[in-house]
Amino acid sequence: MKKVQALCPDGGAALYLKGVSLEAQGKNEDAVAAYRNAVAKTPNFLQAKGRLGLLLLTKGNREEASVLLFDAARQQDDPRYARALADIFLEGKLYALALAQYRQAQSAFAGDVALHLGIARSYTGLGDQQHALESLREALRLEPDNVTVHLELAALYQDGKLFDQAAAHLRQAIRVAPANANAHFRLAQLLEVMGKRDEAEQEYVLAGVQRAVTVADHLKRAAKYEDAGDFALAAAEYGSLLVKNPDTAGVREKLGDAQLAAGRDAEALSAYEDALRRKEDSSRLRYHLGTLYERKGDLDEAVANFAAALRLDPGNSDAHRRLADIHALRGELDEAIASYRELVSRQTDNPINYLKLARLLEKRHAYKDAAAAYDKALALDSSNSEAHRSVAFLLLRMKQPEQAERHLRDALQIDPRNSQARDALISLLVKQKRYDDTVLVLEEDARLNPQSADSQYRLGVIYAFKREDDKAFRQFDAALKLKPDHARALNAMGKLYLKEGDRDKAREAFAAARKADPDMLEPVELWSKLSADSKHHVKAQKSRSSKPAKKKKSTVKERDRKKKGGKRSSKR
C-alpha cells in the first residue's frame, strides 16, 4: 500500500487502498468518500465500484448501489456483488433476476441460511412452490431452530392445504421463540381453519389479540391496521373474518389488496382469484391481477386481465397504459398504438403518454404523426431533454437538419451530459462542414468529461483535421494519460509523428496501437509499411543530411525531446 501511495499518491489505486483501510477501521463514511474519489479518478476501477456499492447498500442507498454493483458484477466474478444484487432484485420483486444472481453466488455462500431464504422467496414469487420448499428445507438443515425458516415453511404448507405440516412448523417456531406473537397469531388462525376452536382461542390469548366477534369488528380493526401501514396485520384480520364468515362479500378483494401492499404477491393473487371464483369481479381487482401476472412473466394472463379491467371500466388509464406497454414489449405495434391513442384521448395533459405514442409511431414509420406527437409532448413539457433528442433524431431521418439541430441544442442546454444528443450534433455539424462549430461542441464535451479518454481523443481529431497539430498533440497525449492503450489515440499520435518526420516514434505508436487493438487495420498497414521502408529511409536520410536545412517551427518530435530534457538545435 505504501509503495502504491508513494508512486501515485493521488491516483485511483491509492484512494482505493485508503478506502479499504478506512473500512477495516469501521470508518465507513470516510471509506465511501475515498471509494468515490477512486472511481472519479479511474471510472473503470471495478473493485472500487464494487466495494462502494456494498457500503452504500448497508446505508440503505439501494438505487445507487445497484448501479455500481451491476457494473462491477458484469465485468468481475465476485460472488459478493451477485449476492447483494440478488437481495436488491428480490426487494424490487424482480424474482427471476434475483434467482439468477442467487444461483451465481450460491457456491460461495453454500452455508448461508439467508441466501437459501432468498432463493425460496424468489421461487415463491415465481409461483414455483416445490423448489421453494426444497430451498427452505436446505435452510432448515443448516439451522434447525431458525424461526423465520419455520414460519416460511408453514406459509407454504398452508397455501398447499397441508395444514398439519404447517401447524407443526408454527409450533416449532413457538418452541424456539415463545414470545413471538406473530407465530401464535398465525397458529390461532390455522387452528380455526382446522376446526380446533378451543386451541385457537388459547393461541389468540398468547398472541395478545382480542378476538372480534362481528364482521364489523374485523373490518374496523383491519381498516385501523391499514391506516397505520401494517398491511400484514390487516390481511390477518380479513383472513380471520373469512374463516368465520366465508360468504362475506367483497372481503377477498380487500384481503388481496392488503397482501399485495404487504409484499405477499402469491397470497394476493390467490385471494383475487378466489374472489373471481365467487363472482366478485371489478376493474380494480382485474388490474391488480394483471399486475401480478405481469410480474410473474405470464403476459397472456396479464393481457387478459388488463383487457377485462377495461371492459368493466373503459376509463381505467392505468390498465390502458400497462396493456400498451405489454403490446409494445411484444412488438405488437398496432395494438400498442391503439392503446396509447385511447389513453391520450382520455389524458390530454400527460406528456409521457404522447412521448411513448410518438416512439411507437416512429417504429411504425408514421413519421409525420410521430413528429406531431413529439411536438405535443414538448408543448406539455419543454424541459424534457430526451424528448428533444428523440424528435431531433426523427427530424434528421425526415431530412430536416435545421429543426433537428435546434432540438439537439435544446437537449444539451437542458442536460449538457446527454451524450447521444451531443454525438448527433457533432455528426450533423461535420456533415455540413461547419468545423469551427464542431470544435466548440467537442471542446465543451472535453471540459464536461475530463476523465474520458474518448472525449479528449475526439477533440484531438478535429484539431488534427484543422492542421492545428500542437493542440491535437496535447489532446492525444491527454487521452493516452487517461488510457495508455487507447488504440485510436496511439494511431493518431503515430500519424502526427509520421507527418513531422519522426519515423521511429511513429513506428512505436503504430506498434502500440496494433497491440492495443489487433483488429484495427490502419496502424497495422502503416506499421508494416514503415518496417518495410526502414532501410530505404535510412539511406535517404543520409543523402539529405549533406544538404543545408531550412529553419522549421517547433515540431511534435522536438516537443517530445524537450520533455525528455533534450535541447532544441537551431539547425538541422
Coordinates of C-alpha atoms in Angstrom, one line a residue:
M1 CA 0.0 0.0 0.0
K2 CA 2.8 2.4 0.9
K3 CA 4.6 1.7 -2.4
V4 CA 1.4 2.5 -4.4
Q5 CA 0.8 5.7 -2.4
A6 CA 4.4 6.7 -3.0
L7 CA 4.3 6.1 -6.7
C8 CA 0.9 7.7 -7.3
P9 CA -0.5 9.4 -4.1
D10 CA -3.5 10.9 -5.9
G11 CA -4.3 8.0 -8.2
G12 CA -7.3 5.7 -8.1
A13 CA -5.3 2.8 -6.7
A14 CA -4.1 4.8 -3.7
L15 CA -7.5 6.1 -3.0
Y16 CA -9.0 2.7 -3.2
L17 CA -6.4 1.3 -0.7
K18 CA -7.2 4.2 1.5
G19 CA -10.8 3.3 1.4
V20 CA -10.1 -0.4 2.2
S21 CA -8.0 0.8 5.3
L22 CA -10.8 3.1 6.5
E23 CA -13.4 0.4 6.0
A24 CA -11.3 -2.0 8.1
Q25 CA -11.2 0.6 10.9
G26 CA -15.0 0.9 10.8
K27 CA -14.9 4.5 9.3
N28 CA -17.5 3.7 6.6
E29 CA -18.4 7.3 5.8
D30 CA -14.7 8.2 5.1
A31 CA -14.3 4.9 3.2
V32 CA -17.3 5.8 1.0
A33 CA -15.7 9.2 0.2
A34 CA -12.4 7.5 -0.7
Y35 CA -14.0 5.0 -3.0
R36 CA -16.0 7.7 -4.7
N37 CA -12.8 9.6 -5.3
A38 CA -11.1 6.5 -6.6
V39 CA -14.0 5.9 -9.1
A40 CA -13.9 9.6 -10.2
K41 CA -10.1 9.3 -10.9
T42 CA -10.4 5.9 -12.6
P43 CA -14.0 5.3 -13.8
N44 CA -13.4 1.7 -14.7
F45 CA -12.0 0.8 -11.3
L46 CA -14.3 -2.2 -10.7
Q47 CA -13.0 -3.1 -7.2
A48 CA -13.7 0.4 -6.0
K49 CA -17.2 0.4 -7.6
G50 CA -18.0 -2.9 -6.0
R51 CA -16.9 -2.0 -2.5
L52 CA -18.6 1.4 -2.8
G53 CA -21.8 -0.4 -3.9
L54 CA -21.6 -2.8 -0.9
L55 CA -21.2 0.1 1.5
L56 CA -24.0 2.1 0.0
L57 CA -26.2 -0.9 0.3
T58 CA -25.6 -1.1 4.0
K59 CA -26.6 2.6 4.3
G60 CA -29.9 1.9 2.5
N61 CA -28.9 3.7 -0.7
R62 CA -30.2 0.9 -2.9
E63 CA -30.6 2.7 -6.1
E64 CA -27.1 4.0 -6.5
A65 CA -25.7 0.8 -5.0
S66 CA -27.5 -1.3 -7.6
V67 CA -25.9 0.6 -10.5
L68 CA -22.4 0.3 -9.1
L69 CA -22.8 -3.4 -8.2
F70 CA -24.3 -4.3 -11.6
D71 CA -21.4 -2.6 -13.3
A72 CA -18.9 -4.4 -11.1
A73 CA -20.6 -7.8 -11.3
R74 CA -20.9 -7.7 -15.0
Q75 CA -17.2 -7.5 -15.5
Q76 CA -15.8 -9.1 -12.4
D77 CA -16.5 -12.5 -11.0
D78 CA -17.1 -11.7 -7.3
P79 CA -20.0 -13.6 -5.6
R80 CA -20.4 -10.8 -3.1
Y81 CA -21.7 -8.5 -5.8
A82 CA -24.1 -11.1 -7.2
R83 CA -25.4 -11.8 -3.6
A84 CA -26.0 -8.1 -3.0
L85 CA -27.7 -7.6 -6.4
A86 CA -29.9 -10.6 -5.6
D87 CA -31.2 -9.0 -2.4
I88 CA -31.9 -5.8 -4.3
F89 CA -33.8 -7.5 -7.0
L90 CA -35.8 -9.6 -4.5
E91 CA -36.9 -6.5 -2.7
G92 CA -37.9 -5.0 -6.0
K93 CA -40.0 -8.2 -6.7
L94 CA -37.8 -8.9 -9.8
Y95 CA -37.9 -12.6 -8.9
A96 CA -36.3 -14.1 -12.0
L97 CA -33.4 -11.7 -11.8
A98 CA -33.0 -12.3 -8.1
L99 CA -32.9 -16.0 -8.6
A100 CA -30.2 -15.8 -11.3
Q101 CA -28.0 -13.7 -9.0
Y102 CA -28.6 -16.0 -6.0
R103 CA -27.6 -19.0 -8.1
Q104 CA -24.4 -17.3 -9.2
A105 CA -23.5 -16.6 -5.6
Q106 CA -24.7 -19.9 -4.1
S107 CA -21.4 -21.9 -4.3
A108 CA -19.6 -19.2 -2.3
F109 CA -22.4 -18.9 0.3
A110 CA -23.5 -22.5 0.5
G111 CA -23.8 -22.4 4.2
D112 CA -25.7 -19.1 4.4
V113 CA -29.3 -19.6 5.6
A114 CA -30.3 -16.1 4.4
L115 CA -29.2 -17.0 0.9
H116 CA -31.4 -20.1 0.8
L117 CA -34.3 -18.0 2.2
G118 CA -33.8 -15.5 -0.7
I119 CA -33.8 -18.4 -3.2
A120 CA -37.0 -19.7 -1.7
R121 CA -38.7 -16.3 -1.7
S122 CA -37.7 -15.9 -5.4
Y123 CA -39.2 -19.2 -6.3
T124 CA -42.4 -18.4 -4.3
G125 CA -42.7 -15.1 -6.2
L126 CA -42.4 -17.1 -9.5
G127 CA -45.1 -19.4 -8.3
D128 CA -42.7 -22.4 -8.0
Q129 CA -43.7 -23.8 -4.6
Q130 CA -41.9 -27.1 -5.0
H131 CA -38.5 -25.5 -5.5
A132 CA -39.2 -23.0 -2.7
L133 CA -39.9 -25.9 -0.3
E134 CA -36.6 -27.6 -1.3
S135 CA -34.6 -24.4 -0.6
L136 CA -36.3 -23.9 2.8
R137 CA -35.6 -27.5 3.7
E138 CA -32.0 -27.0 3.0
A139 CA -32.0 -23.8 5.1
L140 CA -33.6 -25.8 7.9
R141 CA -30.9 -28.5 7.6
L142 CA -28.3 -25.8 8.1
E143 CA -30.1 -24.1 11.0
P144 CA -32.9 -26.3 12.5
D145 CA -34.0 -23.7 15.0
N146 CA -34.3 -20.7 12.6
V147 CA -37.7 -19.2 13.4
T148 CA -38.0 -17.4 10.0
V149 CA -37.5 -20.6 8.1
H150 CA -40.2 -22.4 10.1
L151 CA -42.6 -19.5 9.5
E152 CA -41.9 -19.5 5.8
L153 CA -42.4 -23.3 5.6
A154 CA -45.6 -23.0 7.5
A155 CA -46.9 -20.4 5.0
L156 CA -46.0 -22.7 2.0
Y157 CA -47.6 -25.8 3.6
Q158 CA -50.7 -23.8 4.5
D159 CA -51.0 -22.5 0.9
G160 CA -50.9 -26.1 -0.2
K161 CA -53.7 -27.0 2.2
L162 CA -51.2 -29.2 4.2
F163 CA -52.4 -27.9 7.5
D164 CA -50.8 -30.5 9.8
Q165 CA -47.3 -29.8 8.4
A166 CA -48.0 -26.0 8.6
A167 CA -49.1 -26.3 12.3
A168 CA -46.0 -28.4 13.1
H169 CA -43.7 -25.7 11.8
L170 CA -45.6 -23.0 13.6
R171 CA -45.3 -24.9 16.9
Q172 CA -41.5 -25.3 16.2
A173 CA -41.2 -21.6 15.8
I174 CA -43.1 -21.0 19.1
R175 CA -40.8 -23.5 20.8
V176 CA -37.8 -21.6 19.8
A177 CA -39.3 -18.1 20.4
P178 CA -42.2 -18.5 22.9
A179 CA -42.8 -14.7 22.9
N180 CA -43.3 -14.5 19.1
A181 CA -46.8 -13.0 18.9
N182 CA -46.9 -13.4 15.1
A183 CA -46.3 -17.1 15.3
H184 CA -49.1 -17.5 18.0
F185 CA -51.5 -15.4 15.9
R186 CA -50.8 -17.4 12.7
L187 CA -51.2 -20.7 14.5
A188 CA -54.5 -19.5 16.0
Q189 CA -55.8 -18.7 12.5
L190 CA -54.7 -22.0 11.2
L191 CA -56.3 -23.9 14.1
E192 CA -59.6 -22.1 13.3
V193 CA -59.4 -23.3 9.7
M194 CA -58.8 -26.8 11.0
G195 CA -61.8 -26.5 13.3
K196 CA -59.9 -26.6 16.5
R197 CA -61.5 -23.5 18.1
D198 CA -60.5 -24.1 21.7
E199 CA -56.9 -24.5 20.8
A200 CA -57.2 -21.4 18.6
E201 CA -58.6 -19.4 21.4
Q202 CA -55.6 -20.2 23.6
E203 CA -53.2 -19.1 20.8
Y204 CA -55.1 -15.8 20.3
V205 CA -54.7 -15.1 24.0
L206 CA -50.9 -15.9 23.8
A207 CA -50.7 -13.6 20.8
G208 CA -52.3 -10.8 22.8
V209 CA -55.2 -10.5 20.3
Q210 CA -58.7 -9.9 21.4
R211 CA -60.9 -11.9 19.1
A212 CA -63.5 -9.8 17.3
V213 CA -67.0 -11.3 17.4
T214 CA -68.6 -9.5 14.5
V215 CA -67.9 -8.8 10.9
A216 CA -67.9 -5.1 11.6
D217 CA -65.3 -5.6 14.4
H218 CA -62.9 -7.4 12.0
L219 CA -63.4 -4.7 9.3
K220 CA -62.9 -1.9 11.7
R221 CA -59.7 -3.4 13.1
A222 CA -58.4 -4.2 9.5
A223 CA -59.0 -0.6 8.5
K224 CA -57.1 0.6 11.6
Y225 CA -54.1 -1.5 10.7
E226 CA -54.2 -0.3 7.1
D227 CA -54.2 3.4 8.2
A228 CA -51.2 2.6 10.3
G229 CA -49.4 1.0 7.3
D230 CA -49.4 -2.5 8.9
F231 CA -50.8 -4.4 6.0
A232 CA -49.8 -7.9 7.2
L233 CA -52.0 -7.5 10.3
A234 CA -54.8 -6.1 8.2
A235 CA -54.6 -9.1 5.9
A236 CA -54.7 -11.3 9.1
E237 CA -57.9 -9.6 10.2
Y238 CA -59.5 -10.2 6.8
G239 CA -58.4 -13.8 6.8
S240 CA -59.9 -14.3 10.3
L241 CA -63.2 -12.8 9.1
L242 CA -63.3 -15.2 6.2
V243 CA -62.6 -18.2 8.4
K244 CA -65.7 -17.4 10.5
N245 CA -67.8 -15.8 7.8
P246 CA -66.7 -17.2 4.4
D247 CA -69.6 -15.8 2.5
T248 CA -68.9 -12.1 3.4
A249 CA -68.9 -10.3 0.0
G250 CA -66.1 -8.0 -1.0
V251 CA -63.6 -9.2 1.7
R252 CA -61.5 -11.3 -0.6
E253 CA -60.6 -8.3 -2.7
K254 CA -59.7 -6.4 0.5
L255 CA -57.6 -9.3 1.6
G256 CA -55.8 -9.3 -1.8
D257 CA -55.2 -5.6 -1.5
A258 CA -53.7 -6.0 2.0
Q259 CA -51.5 -8.9 0.9
L260 CA -50.3 -7.0 -2.2
A261 CA -49.4 -4.0 0.0
A262 CA -47.6 -6.3 2.4
G263 CA -45.5 -7.7 -0.5
R264 CA -47.0 -11.1 -0.5
D265 CA -47.7 -11.5 -4.2
A266 CA -48.6 -15.2 -4.2
E267 CA -51.1 -14.8 -1.4
A268 CA -52.6 -11.7 -3.0
L269 CA -53.0 -13.5 -6.3
S270 CA -54.7 -16.4 -4.5
A271 CA -57.2 -14.0 -2.8
Y272 CA -58.1 -12.2 -6.0
E273 CA -58.6 -15.5 -7.9
D274 CA -60.8 -16.7 -5.0
A275 CA -62.9 -13.5 -5.4
L276 CA -63.3 -14.2 -9.1
R277 CA -64.5 -17.7 -8.5
R278 CA -67.2 -16.2 -6.2
K279 CA -68.2 -13.8 -9.0
E280 CA -66.8 -10.8 -7.1
D281 CA -65.4 -9.0 -10.1
S282 CA -64.2 -5.4 -10.5
S283 CA -62.0 -3.3 -12.8
R284 CA -59.7 -2.6 -9.9
L285 CA -59.4 -6.3 -9.0
R286 CA -58.7 -7.2 -12.6
Y287 CA -56.0 -4.5 -12.8
H288 CA -54.2 -5.9 -9.7
L289 CA -54.4 -9.4 -11.1
G290 CA -52.9 -8.2 -14.4
T291 CA -50.1 -6.5 -12.5
L292 CA -49.3 -9.7 -10.5
Y293 CA -49.3 -11.9 -13.6
E294 CA -47.1 -9.4 -15.4
R295 CA -44.6 -9.6 -12.5
K296 CA -44.6 -13.4 -12.8
G297 CA -43.9 -13.1 -16.5
D298 CA -47.2 -14.6 -17.6
L299 CA -48.0 -11.9 -20.2
D300 CA -51.0 -13.7 -21.7
E301 CA -52.8 -13.7 -18.3
A302 CA -51.7 -10.2 -17.7
V303 CA -53.2 -9.0 -21.1
A304 CA -56.4 -10.9 -20.4
N305 CA -56.9 -9.3 -17.0
F306 CA -56.0 -5.8 -18.2
A307 CA -58.5 -6.2 -21.0
A308 CA -61.1 -7.3 -18.6
A309 CA -60.4 -4.3 -16.4
L310 CA -61.1 -2.0 -19.4
R311 CA -64.3 -3.8 -20.3
L312 CA -65.5 -3.1 -16.7
D313 CA -64.2 0.4 -16.7
P314 CA -63.1 1.9 -20.1
G315 CA -61.7 4.9 -18.2
N316 CA -59.1 2.9 -16.3
S317 CA -56.0 4.7 -17.5
D318 CA -53.5 2.5 -15.7
A319 CA -54.9 -0.6 -17.4
H320 CA -54.6 1.2 -20.8
R321 CA -51.0 2.1 -20.1
R322 CA -50.0 -1.4 -18.9
L323 CA -51.7 -3.0 -21.9
A324 CA -50.0 -0.7 -24.3
D325 CA -46.6 -1.3 -22.7
I326 CA -47.0 -5.1 -23.0
H327 CA -48.1 -4.8 -26.6
A328 CA -45.0 -2.7 -27.3
L329 CA -42.8 -5.2 -25.5
R330 CA -44.2 -8.0 -27.7
G331 CA -43.7 -6.0 -30.9
E332 CA -47.5 -5.7 -31.4
L333 CA -47.2 -2.1 -32.7
D334 CA -50.7 -1.6 -34.0
E335 CA -52.3 -2.8 -30.7
A336 CA -49.9 -0.7 -28.7
I337 CA -50.5 2.4 -30.8
A338 CA -54.3 1.9 -30.5
S339 CA -54.0 1.7 -26.7
Y340 CA -51.9 4.8 -26.4
R341 CA -54.2 6.8 -28.8
E342 CA -57.1 5.8 -26.5
L343 CA -55.0 6.9 -23.5
V344 CA -54.0 10.3 -24.8
S345 CA -57.6 10.9 -25.8
R346 CA -58.6 10.5 -22.1
Q347 CA -55.5 12.1 -20.6
T348 CA -54.7 15.1 -22.8
D349 CA -52.3 16.7 -20.3
N350 CA -49.8 13.8 -19.8
P351 CA -46.6 14.4 -21.9
I352 CA -45.2 10.9 -21.1
N353 CA -48.1 9.3 -22.9
Y354 CA -47.5 11.4 -26.0
L355 CA -43.8 10.6 -25.9
K356 CA -44.4 6.9 -25.8
L357 CA -47.0 7.2 -28.6
A358 CA -44.5 9.1 -30.7
R359 CA -41.9 6.4 -30.4
L360 CA -44.3 3.7 -31.3
L361 CA -45.5 5.7 -34.4
E362 CA -41.8 6.2 -35.3
K363 CA -41.2 2.5 -35.2
R364 CA -44.3 2.1 -37.5
H365 CA -42.6 4.6 -39.9
A366 CA -45.5 7.0 -39.5
Y367 CA -43.1 9.9 -39.2
K368 CA -45.5 12.8 -39.6
D369 CA -47.8 11.5 -36.9
A370 CA -44.8 10.8 -34.7
A371 CA -43.4 14.3 -35.1
A372 CA -46.9 15.7 -34.2
A373 CA -46.9 13.5 -31.0
Y374 CA -43.4 14.7 -30.1
D375 CA -44.5 18.3 -30.5
K376 CA -47.4 17.7 -28.3
A377 CA -45.2 16.1 -25.6
L378 CA -42.8 19.1 -25.8
A379 CA -45.7 21.6 -25.7
L380 CA -46.7 20.0 -22.4
D381 CA -43.2 19.7 -21.0
S382 CA -40.5 21.6 -22.9
S383 CA -37.8 20.7 -20.3
N384 CA -37.6 17.0 -21.3
S385 CA -34.1 16.5 -22.8
E386 CA -34.9 13.0 -24.1
A387 CA -38.0 14.3 -25.9
H388 CA -35.9 17.0 -27.7
R389 CA -33.3 14.3 -28.6
S390 CA -35.9 11.9 -29.9
V391 CA -37.6 14.4 -32.1
A392 CA -34.3 15.6 -33.4
F393 CA -33.4 12.1 -34.5
L394 CA -36.7 11.8 -36.2
L395 CA -36.2 15.1 -38.0
L396 CA -32.8 14.0 -39.2
R397 CA -34.5 10.9 -40.7
M398 CA -37.0 13.3 -42.3
K399 CA -34.2 15.3 -43.8
Q400 CA -34.9 18.4 -41.7
P401 CA -31.4 19.2 -40.3
E402 CA -32.1 22.8 -39.2
Q403 CA -35.0 21.9 -37.0
A404 CA -33.1 18.8 -35.7
E405 CA -30.1 21.0 -34.8
R406 CA -32.4 23.3 -32.8
H407 CA -33.8 20.4 -30.8
L408 CA -30.3 18.9 -30.2
R409 CA -29.1 22.2 -28.8
D410 CA -32.2 22.4 -26.6
A411 CA -31.5 18.9 -25.3
L412 CA -27.9 19.9 -24.5
Q413 CA -29.0 23.2 -22.9
I414 CA -31.3 21.2 -20.6
D415 CA -28.8 18.3 -20.0
P416 CA -25.2 19.0 -21.0
R417 CA -24.3 15.4 -20.4
N418 CA -26.8 14.0 -22.9
S419 CA -24.1 12.1 -24.9
Q420 CA -26.4 10.8 -27.6
A421 CA -27.6 14.4 -28.4
R422 CA -24.0 15.7 -28.4
D423 CA -22.8 12.9 -30.7
A424 CA -25.7 13.5 -33.1
L425 CA -25.0 17.3 -33.2
I426 CA -21.3 16.6 -33.8
S427 CA -22.1 14.3 -36.7
L428 CA -24.6 16.9 -38.2
L429 CA -22.0 19.7 -38.0
V430 CA -19.3 17.6 -39.6
K431 CA -21.6 16.6 -42.4
Q432 CA -22.3 20.3 -43.0
K433 CA -18.5 21.0 -42.9
R434 CA -19.1 23.5 -40.0
Y435 CA -15.8 22.7 -38.4
D436 CA -15.5 25.7 -36.2
D437 CA -18.9 24.9 -34.6
T438 CA -17.7 21.3 -34.3
V439 CA -14.7 22.4 -32.4
L440 CA -16.8 24.3 -29.9
V441 CA -19.1 21.3 -29.2
L442 CA -16.1 19.0 -28.8
E443 CA -14.3 21.4 -26.5
E444 CA -17.3 21.6 -24.3
D445 CA -17.5 17.8 -24.3
A446 CA -13.9 17.5 -23.2
R447 CA -14.5 20.0 -20.4
L448 CA -17.5 18.2 -19.2
N449 CA -15.8 14.8 -19.3
P450 CA -12.2 15.4 -18.2
Q451 CA -11.8 11.7 -17.3
S452 CA -13.0 10.4 -20.7
A453 CA -10.2 9.4 -23.0
D454 CA -12.6 9.2 -25.9
S455 CA -13.7 12.9 -25.4
Q456 CA -10.1 14.1 -25.4
Y457 CA -9.3 11.9 -28.4
R458 CA -12.2 13.2 -30.5
L459 CA -11.2 16.8 -29.8
G460 CA -7.7 15.9 -31.0
V461 CA -9.1 14.5 -34.2
I462 CA -10.8 17.8 -35.2
Y463 CA -7.7 19.8 -34.2
A464 CA -5.6 17.4 -36.4
F465 CA -8.1 17.8 -39.3
K466 CA -7.8 21.6 -39.0
R467 CA -4.0 21.2 -39.0
E468 CA -3.6 22.6 -35.5
D469 CA -1.0 20.0 -34.7
D470 CA 0.1 21.4 -31.3
K471 CA -3.4 21.3 -30.0
A472 CA -4.0 17.8 -31.5
F473 CA -0.8 16.5 -29.9
R474 CA -2.0 17.8 -26.4
Q475 CA -5.4 16.1 -26.8
F476 CA -4.0 12.8 -27.9
D477 CA -1.5 12.9 -25.1
A478 CA -4.3 13.7 -22.6
A479 CA -6.2 10.7 -23.9
L480 CA -3.2 8.4 -23.5
K481 CA -2.6 9.6 -20.0
L482 CA -6.1 8.5 -19.1
K483 CA -6.0 5.3 -21.1
P484 CA -2.5 4.3 -22.2
D485 CA -3.8 1.5 -24.5
H486 CA -6.2 3.8 -26.4
A487 CA -5.7 2.3 -29.9
R488 CA -7.1 5.2 -31.9
A489 CA -5.2 7.8 -29.9
L490 CA -2.0 5.9 -30.4
N491 CA -2.7 5.6 -34.2
A492 CA -3.4 9.3 -34.4
M493 CA -0.2 10.1 -32.5
G494 CA 1.6 7.9 -34.9
K495 CA 0.2 9.9 -37.8
L496 CA 1.4 13.2 -36.2
Y497 CA 4.9 11.8 -35.7
L498 CA 4.9 10.5 -39.3
K499 CA 3.8 13.8 -40.6
E500 CA 6.7 15.6 -38.9
G501 CA 9.3 13.1 -39.9
D502 CA 9.9 11.2 -36.7
R503 CA 9.5 7.7 -38.2
D504 CA 10.9 5.9 -35.1
K505 CA 8.3 7.5 -32.8
A506 CA 5.6 6.8 -35.5
R507 CA 6.7 3.2 -35.7
E508 CA 6.5 2.8 -31.9
A509 CA 3.0 4.4 -31.8
F510 CA 1.6 2.2 -34.6
A511 CA 3.1 -0.9 -33.0
A512 CA 1.4 0.1 -29.7
A513 CA -1.9 0.7 -31.5
R514 CA -1.7 -2.7 -33.2
K515 CA -1.0 -4.3 -29.8
A516 CA -3.9 -2.5 -28.2
D517 CA -6.4 -3.4 -31.0
P518 CA -5.2 -6.1 -33.4
D519 CA -8.4 -5.7 -35.5
M520 CA -7.6 -2.1 -36.2
L521 CA -6.3 -2.2 -39.8
E522 CA -4.9 1.3 -40.3
P523 CA -2.0 1.1 -37.8
V524 CA -1.1 -2.4 -38.9
E525 CA -0.8 -1.2 -42.5
L526 CA 1.2 1.9 -41.6
W527 CA 3.4 0.0 -39.2
S528 CA 4.1 -2.7 -41.8
K529 CA 4.9 -0.1 -44.4
L530 CA 7.3 1.7 -42.1
S531 CA 9.0 -1.5 -41.2
A532 CA 9.5 -2.4 -44.9
D533 CA 10.7 1.1 -45.7
S534 CA 13.1 1.4 -42.8
K535 CA 16.3 0.6 -44.7
H536 CA 15.4 2.8 -47.6
H537 CA 14.5 5.6 -45.2
V538 CA 18.0 5.4 -43.5
K539 CA 19.7 5.7 -46.9
A540 CA 17.5 8.7 -47.9
Q541 CA 18.2 10.4 -44.6
K542 CA 21.9 10.1 -45.1
S543 CA 21.6 11.6 -48.6
R544 CA 19.5 14.5 -47.3
S545 CA 21.9 15.2 -44.4
S546 CA 24.5 16.6 -46.8
K547 CA 22.1 19.4 -47.8
P548 CA 21.5 22.5 -45.7
A549 CA 18.1 22.5 -44.0
K550 CA 15.7 25.4 -43.6
K551 CA 14.6 26.5 -40.2
K552 CA 11.4 24.9 -39.0
K553 CA 8.8 25.6 -36.4
S554 CA 8.8 23.5 -33.2
T555 CA 7.6 20.0 -34.1
V556 CA 5.9 17.2 -32.2
K557 CA 9.3 15.4 -32.3
E558 CA 11.1 18.4 -30.8
R559 CA 8.5 18.9 -28.2
D560 CA 8.9 15.2 -27.3
R561 CA 12.7 15.7 -27.0
K562 CA 12.2 18.7 -24.7
K563 CA 10.0 16.6 -22.4
K564 CA 13.0 14.3 -22.1
G565 CA 15.4 17.1 -21.4
G566 CA 16.9 17.3 -24.8
K567 CA 18.0 20.6 -26.4
R568 CA 16.4 22.0 -29.5
S569 CA 19.0 22.7 -32.2
S570 CA 18.7 25.8 -34.4
K571 CA 19.9 24.0 -37.5
R572 CA 19.3 20.6 -39.0

